[in-house]
Amino acid sequence: MTDTDGMEHGMAQDRIALLLADAAREIETGPAPVAAVVRGGRRRRARRWAVTAVAAAVVAGGTVGAVRVLPERESAAPAHTGAGRPRVDEPVDSTVGFGTHDGKAWSVALRVWTAPRDRAEAVQQMKAMADWGLVPVTSGSPSDLIGRTSYFVIRQFGSPKQNGTRLIVTSDTTADLPHPEGTQINALPQPLIAKSGPSRLVIGTVATSARQVTCHWKDGSTTVANLAPDNSALHDVNGVIRSIREFPTANWFVCAAPGKTAYKSAEVTK
């Protein structure tokens, strides 16, 4: 495989996060610090065919490799400018993991916005976020974005035909991204299906040196999440750790309960 092939492969996987995260019609807002989330309806019509195709592949339990899809935005402008620096008005989307529960697809994705360098870029970025229906964790002034990276963690369950839901689990706008070390772990237990209910999904961060996370459930069972190689194909799994583009200080992991149990604890085991 050439370097170009590898880049296209990785970018294609990252696009899957966006397609899955936007599949549901209803958006539910998670706990603070998310200020507000509204619908980004004017894009969905153009993307619906691609969302359906990718979601079907997930439900089938297949491997999602380098899948080409149409650009999500009306503009086909490249996502990077200059020496490979991402555009401030284009989010960098990555899939942490996905799987199925009772025949319905779930996914966890990160949407990262590169730190603007000046007020002009900050204004541009804030407008772009609003176009996506996202609000950064700031006082509301574009100047608050300068030198700060914004990220949103999105949990998707089901499809529009299945009355699926989308939940922003957490978000932040910060100059200092989380930087866990050694066996430090930040676990965010979440309902898998709706906004409330048993915590059957765990999302979190670990050190970039961590190779394995073990999630423990109340029924005594465990889910093991192993570190996936960079640019590796996405699989329908119950647990995985992945590095995230434009998030160099930590890796993200996800664990899904094997049944109708609930979260007990999580730890770095390698």
XYZ file of N, CA, C and O in Angstrom, residues 80-228:
596
model
N -7.506 20.156 4.858
C -6.247 20.651 5.373
C -5.740 21.809 4.521
O -5.994 21.889 3.332
N -5.030 22.709 5.172
C -4.397 23.809 4.466
C -2.969 23.941 4.956
O -2.619 23.466 6.036
N -2.136 24.616 4.181
C -0.760 24.808 4.608
C -0.041 23.488 4.740
O -0.255 22.549 3.995
N 0.833 23.389 5.751
C 1.664 22.204 5.947
C 0.868 21.118 6.662
O 1.233 20.644 7.736
N -0.240 20.712 6.066
C -1.036 19.638 6.640
C -1.903 20.066 7.803
O -2.490 19.231 8.470
N -1.997 21.346 8.093
C -2.804 21.823 9.217
C -4.280 21.775 8.849
O -4.681 22.297 7.824
N -5.117 21.148 9.702
C -6.553 21.087 9.406
C -7.162 22.480 9.345
O -6.729 23.395 10.036
N -8.180 22.627 8.541
C -8.910 23.892 8.466
C -9.675 24.110 9.763
O -10.209 23.171 10.349
N -9.750 25.354 10.182
C -10.456 25.633 11.424
C -11.967 25.549 11.242
O -12.716 25.425 12.226
N -12.440 25.629 9.994
C -13.883 25.574 9.756
C -14.346 24.193 9.324
O -15.485 24.021 8.912
N -13.486 23.189 9.429
C -13.843 21.806 9.096
C -13.486 20.906 10.276
O -12.330 20.845 10.690
N -14.440 20.195 10.855
C -14.106 19.285 11.950
C -13.344 18.070 11.453
O -13.473 17.662 10.306
N -12.530 17.507 12.339
C -11.841 16.255 12.060
C -12.600 15.165 12.819
O -12.640 15.165 14.043
N -13.236 14.263 12.079
C -14.096 13.241 12.670
C -13.424 11.884 12.709
O -12.810 11.465 11.732
N -13.557 11.206 13.842
C -12.974 9.877 14.002
C -13.952 8.963 14.723
O -14.662 9.399 15.633
N -13.979 7.713 14.318
C -14.778 6.704 15.008
C -13.927 6.041 16.085
O -12.815 5.602 15.811
N -14.443 5.988 17.307
C -13.769 5.235 18.362
C -14.141 3.757 18.220
O -13.282 2.877 18.187
N -15.430 3.471 18.135
C -15.858 2.088 17.970
C -17.331 2.006 17.635
O -18.067 2.984 17.765
N -17.754 0.829 17.179
C -19.168 0.598 16.915
C -19.485 -0.878 17.080
O -18.605 -1.739 17.081
N -20.767 -1.165 17.248
C -21.202 -2.551 17.392
C -22.702 -2.639 17.233
O -23.342 -1.736 16.692
N -23.292 -3.725 17.708
C -24.741 -3.904 17.631
C -25.275 -4.371 18.986
O -24.585 -5.055 19.745
N -26.514 -3.985 19.266
C -27.193 -4.400 20.493
C -28.645 -4.633 20.145
O -29.331 -3.726 19.660
N -29.122 -5.847 20.357
C -30.492 -6.210 19.997
C -30.816 -5.858 18.552
O -31.910 -5.383 18.219
N -29.843 -6.083 17.668
C -30.054 -5.860 16.249
C -29.953 -4.415 15.797
O -30.149 -4.120 14.623
N -29.637 -3.504 16.712
C -29.498 -2.096 16.361
C -28.038 -1.664 16.494
O -27.326 -2.097 17.409
N -27.614 -0.799 15.571
C -26.227 -0.350 15.564
C -25.992 0.766 16.571
O -26.843 1.647 16.745
N -24.839 0.729 17.240
C -24.410 1.850 18.074
C -23.014 2.271 17.620
O -22.276 1.487 17.026
N -22.667 3.508 17.894
C -21.342 3.993 17.545
C -20.940 5.114 18.484
O -21.779 5.796 19.071
N -19.641 5.291 18.621
C -19.079 6.392 19.401
C -18.061 7.100 18.519
O -17.180 6.457 17.936
N -18.198 8.416 18.395
C -17.322 9.185 17.521
C -16.840 10.444 18.220
O -17.477 10.938 19.154
N -15.705 10.964 17.755
C -15.191 12.247 18.226
C -15.154 13.228 17.068
O -14.729 12.878 15.963
N -15.611 14.427 17.341
C -15.517 15.522 16.371
C -14.598 16.576 16.972
O -14.916 17.183 17.995
N -13.423 16.784 16.362
C -12.405 17.676 16.899
C -12.244 18.881 15.978
O -12.174 18.737 14.751
N -12.169 20.082 16.579
C -11.964 21.329 15.844
C -10.616 21.911 16.253
O -10.374 22.163 17.434
N -9.743 22.134 15.290
C -8.409 22.658 15.548
C -8.457 24.065 16.142
O -9.314 24.870 15.786
N -7.515 24.365 17.017
C -7.474 25.664 17.679
C -7.232 26.803 16.685
O -6.248 26.783 15.946
N -8.108 27.819 16.646
C -7.881 28.989 15.798
C -6.664 29.783 16.289
O -6.362 29.805 17.481
N -5.981 30.455 15.369
C -4.785 31.219 15.718
C -5.072 32.691 15.969
O -4.265 33.384 16.592
N -6.190 33.198 15.487
C -6.518 34.606 15.675
C -8.038 34.764 15.671
O -8.779 33.792 15.490
N -8.494 36.009 15.873
C -9.938 36.226 15.982
C -10.665 35.919 14.678
O -11.781 35.386 14.692
N -10.033 36.228 13.553
C -10.679 35.961 12.266
C -10.962 34.470 12.112
O -12.055 34.073 11.688
N -9.971 33.631 12.458
C -10.183 32.186 12.386
C -11.226 31.740 13.410
O -12.007 30.828 13.152
N -11.228 32.378 14.575
C -12.185 32.010 15.619
C -13.612 32.306 15.186
O -14.524 31.509 15.416
N -13.817 33.457 14.549
C -15.147 33.799 14.037
C -15.577 32.793 12.983
O -16.725 32.319 12.967
N -14.647 32.436 12.113
C -14.920 31.458 11.053
C -15.317 30.118 11.668
O -16.280 29.475 11.225
N -14.591 29.700 12.704
C -14.879 28.416 13.332
C -16.216 28.419 14.064
O -16.984 27.453 13.979
N -16.513 29.495 14.767
C -17.772 29.546 15.506
C -18.961 29.468 14.561
O -19.972 28.813 14.852
N -18.855 30.129 13.422
C -19.924 30.061 12.434
C -20.067 28.645 11.892
O -21.182 28.160 11.684
N -18.922 27.977 11.667
C -18.965 26.607 11.153
C -19.585 25.665 12.178
O -20.372 24.782 11.833
N -19.240 25.845 13.458
C -19.838 25.010 14.503
C -21.346 25.199 14.552
O -22.106 24.227 14.683
N -21.786 26.452 14.454
C -23.219 26.728 14.473
C -23.910 26.058 13.299
O -25.034 25.564 13.412
N -23.210 25.992 12.157
C -23.763 25.342 10.977
C -23.946 23.851 11.211
O -24.841 23.224 10.631
N -23.107 23.276 12.067
C -23.239 21.865 12.422
C -24.227 21.671 13.571
O -24.512 20.550 13.977
N -24.713 22.769 14.161
C -25.607 22.648 15.302
C -24.877 22.399 16.603
O -25.410 21.783 17.511
N -23.626 22.884 16.715
C -22.820 22.670 17.909
C -22.448 24.008 18.536
O -22.254 25.004 17.837
N -22.331 24.019 19.866
C -21.952 25.216 20.603
C -20.727 24.893 21.445
O -20.762 23.967 22.261
N -19.616 25.616 21.282
C -18.420 25.334 22.066
C -18.601 25.709 23.529
O -19.501 26.485 23.876
N -17.747 25.178 24.393
C -17.836 25.442 25.826
C -17.053 26.720 26.119
O -15.902 26.703 26.548
N -17.678 27.867 25.861
C -17.056 29.172 26.066
C -18.095 30.141 26.589
O -19.270 29.795 26.765
N -17.676 31.388 26.795
C -18.599 32.428 27.233
C -19.489 32.906 26.101
O -20.436 33.652 26.322
N -19.167 32.500 24.875
C -19.937 32.920 23.714
C -19.176 33.847 22.798
O -19.616 34.127 21.684
N -18.011 34.332 23.230
C -17.192 35.210 22.406
C -16.263 34.383 21.531
O -15.613 33.446 22.021
N -16.151 34.690 20.239
C -15.222 33.960 19.371
C -13.785 33.985 19.892
O -13.032 33.032 19.691
N -13.411 35.062 20.573
C -12.041 35.180 21.087
C -11.703 34.058 22.066
O -10.527 33.711 22.245
N -12.727 33.487 22.715
C -12.492 32.386 23.654
C -11.944 31.144 22.963
O -11.386 30.254 23.623
N -12.106 31.064 21.656
C -11.653 29.882 20.923
C -10.177 29.953 20.546
O -9.581 28.920 20.214
N -9.591 31.123 20.573
C -8.212 31.295 20.111
C -7.260 30.455 20.961
O -7.248 30.540 22.189
N -6.479 29.619 20.291
C -5.515 28.775 20.977
C -6.111 27.588 21.701
O -5.405 26.896 22.446
N -7.395 27.332 21.486
C -8.061 26.236 22.185
C -8.680 25.240 21.202
O -9.311 25.640 20.222
N -8.522 23.977 21.514
C -9.132 22.909 20.728
C -10.514 22.599 21.299
O -10.694 22.546 22.513
N -11.469 22.411 20.424
C -12.816 22.013 20.852
C -13.084 20.583 20.384
O -12.697 20.201 19.282
N -13.731 19.804 21.238
C -14.084 18.445 20.832
C -15.439 18.054 21.406
O -15.862 18.545 22.446
N -16.109 17.171 20.673
C -17.432 16.679 21.053
C -17.421 15.157 20.935
O -16.997 14.612 19.918
N -17.879 14.478 21.969
C -17.985 13.018 21.970
C -19.443 12.666 21.719
O -20.325 13.079 22.488
N -19.710 11.918 20.660
C -21.074 11.653 20.215
C -21.376 10.155 20.280
O -20.629 9.342 19.741
N -22.473 9.817 20.952
C -22.938 8.431 21.008
C -24.202 8.304 20.173
O -25.154 9.039 20.353
N -24.186 7.359 19.243
C -25.335 7.122 18.364
C -25.886 5.722 18.617
O -25.130 4.768 18.783
N -27.216 5.611 18.667
C -27.832 4.286 18.786
C -28.995 4.199 17.819
O -29.900 5.034 17.836
N -28.985 3.192 16.984
C -30.074 2.958 16.055
C -30.076 3.922 14.884
O -29.196 4.754 14.707
N -31.091 3.799 14.068
C -31.255 4.610 12.864
C -32.585 5.359 12.952
O -33.400 5.096 13.843
N -32.830 6.300 12.028
C -34.119 7.008 12.057
C -35.323 6.080 12.002
O -36.306 6.301 12.700
N -35.237 5.020 11.189
C -36.363 4.088 11.081
C -36.574 3.309 12.369
O -37.658 2.765 12.598
N -35.526 3.240 13.208
C -35.620 2.510 14.475
C -35.817 3.461 15.659
O -35.609 3.065 16.803
N -36.206 4.710 15.354
C -36.340 5.724 16.404
C -35.033 5.882 17.165
O -34.998 5.949 18.404
N -33.934 5.928 16.412
C -32.611 6.028 17.009
C -32.394 7.338 17.750
O -33.134 8.309 17.586
N -31.390 7.356 18.592
C -31.060 8.540 19.380
C -29.595 8.906 19.217
O -28.750 8.051 18.984
N -29.326 10.191 19.343
C -27.951 10.682 19.350
C -27.736 11.525 20.594
O -28.547 12.376 20.913
N -26.655 11.264 21.293
C -26.381 11.954 22.541
C -24.959 12.499 22.526
O -24.012 11.765 22.211
N -24.803 13.780 22.822
C -23.465 14.323 23.029
C -23.086 14.013 24.467
O -23.628 14.573 25.416
N -22.151 13.086 24.621
C -21.762 12.582 25.936
C -21.026 13.656 26.726
O -21.305 13.895 27.903
N -20.067 14.310 26.098
C -19.303 15.362 26.741
C -18.649 16.209 25.662
O -18.530 15.781 24.501
N -18.229 17.404 26.025
C -17.498 18.256 25.107
C -16.659 19.227 25.913
O -16.887 19.423 27.116
N -15.683 19.838 25.255
C -14.849 20.821 25.939
C -14.170 21.706 24.908
O -14.005 21.311 23.740
N -13.795 22.886 25.351
C -12.981 23.807 24.569
C -11.816 24.189 25.468
O -12.013 24.861 26.488
N -10.621 23.734 25.139
C -9.524 23.835 26.081
C -8.174 23.996 25.394
O -7.976 23.517 24.275
N -7.263 24.660 26.099
C -5.882 24.774 25.619
C -5.059 23.573 26.051
O -3.952 23.352 25.540
N -5.576 22.803 26.996
C -4.872 21.632 27.530
C -5.768 20.412 27.437
O -6.620 20.189 28.312
N -5.585 19.623 26.391
C -6.356 18.393 26.249
C -6.012 17.419 27.368
O -4.912 17.471 27.926
N -6.924 16.531 27.720
C -6.637 15.528 28.746
C -5.339 14.785 28.439
O -5.094 14.411 27.287
N -4.523 14.574 29.477
C -3.212 13.947 29.276
C -2.960 12.905 30.364
O -2.111 13.082 31.230
N -3.714 11.800 30.348
C -3.500 10.757 31.353
C -2.133 10.091 31.181
O -1.591 10.042 30.083
N -1.593 9.603 32.284
C -0.294 8.944 32.266
C -0.383 7.604 32.977
O -1.227 7.396 33.854
N 0.515 6.678 32.590
C 0.567 5.370 33.232
C -0.754 4.632 33.124
O -1.269 4.404 32.030
N -1.318 4.279 34.279
C -2.581 3.532 34.298
C -3.781 4.439 34.599
O -4.875 3.938 34.887
N -3.586 5.735 34.526
C -4.702 6.648 34.753
C -5.793 6.417 33.711
O -5.503 6.181 32.541
N -7.030 6.511 34.159
C -8.156 6.275 33.266
C -9.299 7.213 33.640
O -9.534 7.482 34.818
N -9.965 7.737 32.645
C -11.154 8.558 32.860
C -12.305 7.863 32.164
O -12.392 7.840 30.941
N -13.195 7.268 32.941
C -14.293 6.476 32.392
C -15.601 7.230 32.534
O -15.900 7.802 33.590
N -16.388 7.238 31.453
C -17.687 7.897 31.433
C -18.769 6.862 31.131
O -19.114 6.625 29.970
N -19.322 6.205 32.149
C -20.398 5.233 31.914
C -21.623 5.929 31.340
O -22.005 7.008 31.806
N -22.253 5.292 30.346
C -23.372 5.905 29.648
C -24.480 4.892 29.367
O -24.204 3.716 29.176
N -25.716 5.349 29.310
C -26.762 4.475 28.768
C -26.432 4.170 27.316
O -25.910 5.024 26.594
N -26.714 2.981 26.894
C -26.422 2.593 25.517
C -27.559 2.953 24.574
O -27.327 3.331 23.426
N -28.786 2.862 25.063
C -29.941 2.971 24.176
C -30.545 4.372 24.152
O -30.785 4.928 23.090
N -30.778 4.952 25.306
C -31.474 6.240 25.372
C -30.685 7.208 26.237
O -29.532 6.970 26.593
N -31.332 8.322 26.581
C -30.666 9.330 27.399
C -30.495 8.871 28.835
O -29.559 9.277 29.524
N -31.387 8.025 29.299
C -31.308 7.514 30.660
C -31.468 6.003 30.628
O -31.884 5.424 29.634
N -31.122 5.369 31.740
C -31.209 3.915 31.813
C -29.912 3.310 32.290
O -28.965 4.020 32.661
N -29.824 1.991 32.319
C -28.618 1.312 32.786
C -27.388 1.728 31.972
O -27.471 1.908 30.758
N -26.258 1.871 32.650
C -25.006 2.250 31.976
C -24.366 1.003 31.371
O -23.605 0.295 32.028
N -24.689 0.761 30.109
C -24.174 -0.417 29.413
C -23.089 -0.069 28.398
O -22.659 -0.916 27.615
N -22.659 1.190 28.409
C -21.611 1.649 27.502
C -20.639 2.498 28.312
O -21.054 3.331 29.118
N -19.341 2.267 28.116
C -18.313 3.045 28.804
C -17.413 3.686 27.761
O -16.918 3.014 26.857
N -17.229 4.992 27.877
C -16.374 5.756 26.979
C -15.345 6.470 27.845
O -15.676 6.944 28.938
N -14.106 6.566 27.379
C -13.137 7.266 28.208
C -11.785 7.440 27.560
O -11.567 7.076 26.398
N -10.865 8.011 28.334
C -9.510 8.262 27.863
C -8.501 7.510 28.719
O -8.707 7.296 29.918
N -7.401 7.132 28.066
C -6.267 6.502 28.740
C -4.988 7.071 28.146
O -5.010 7.757 27.120
N -3.864 6.768 28.774
C -2.574 7.211 28.265
C -2.305 6.593 26.891
O -2.791 5.489 26.585
N -1.547 7.277 26.072
C -1.221 6.740 24.750
C -0.366 5.479 24.846
O -0.245 4.750 23.871
N 0.195 5.220 26.031
C 1.001 4.003 26.229
C 0.152 2.800 26.627
O 0.635 1.663 26.616
N -1.105 3.017 26.968
C -1.977 1.916 27.405
C -2.283 0.987 26.242
O -2.609 1.429 25.143
N -2.184 -0.304 26.502
C -2.436 -1.295 25.460
C -3.752 -2.037 25.649
O -4.270 -2.632 24.715
N -4.294 -1.988 26.865
C -5.517 -2.746 27.121
C -6.308 -2.139 28.279
O -5.729 -1.712 29.282
N -7.616 -2.105 28.131
C -8.538 -1.686 29.197
C -9.514 -2.832 29.435
O -10.018 -3.440 28.482
N -9.767 -3.133 30.702
C -10.761 -4.144 31.051
C -11.914 -3.460 31.781
O -11.716 -2.780 32.783
N -13.115 -3.638 31.233
C -14.322 -3.076 31.839
C -15.053 -4.183 32.590
O -15.275 -5.271 32.040
N -15.420 -3.905 33.823
C -16.105 -4.872 34.669
C -17.579 -4.491 34.786
O -17.921 -3.319 34.966
N -18.436 -5.519 34.732
C -19.881 -5.308 34.789
C -20.451 -5.914 36.063
O -19.841 -6.798 36.678
N -21.620 -5.471 36.445
C -22.204 -5.868 37.730
C -22.557 -7.351 37.804
O -22.685 -7.909 38.894
N -22.716 -7.996 36.651
C -23.031 -9.425 36.681
C -21.777 -10.288 36.751
O -21.864 -11.522 36.673
N -20.604 -9.653 36.895
C -19.355 -10.389 37.007
C -18.618 -10.588 35.701
O -17.484 -11.059 35.688
N -19.229 -10.249 34.596
C -18.578 -10.396 33.290
C -17.636 -9.218 33.021
O -17.657 -8.202 33.728
N -16.801 -9.364 31.994
C -15.860 -8.312 31.622
C -15.857 -8.122 30.107
O -16.223 -9.027 29.349
N -15.465 -6.947 29.697
C -15.212 -6.647 28.285
C -13.791 -6.113 28.184
O -13.428 -5.195 28.923
N -13.005 -6.701 27.302
C -11.610 -6.295 27.128
C -11.490 -5.439 25.872
O -11.933 -5.843 24.792
N -10.904 -4.276 26.020
C -10.665 -3.368 24.898
C -9.165 -3.305 24.647
O -8.407 -2.896 25.527
N -8.742 -3.732 23.473
C -7.325 -3.706 23.109
C -7.034 -2.542 22.164
O -7.921 -2.091 21.417
N -5.797 -2.079 22.169
C -5.390 -0.976 21.306
C -5.379 -1.426 19.856
O -4.723 -2.403 19.494
N -6.101 -0.713 19.009
C -6.121 -1.014 17.572
C -4.984 -0.258 16.886
O -4.727 0.904 17.212
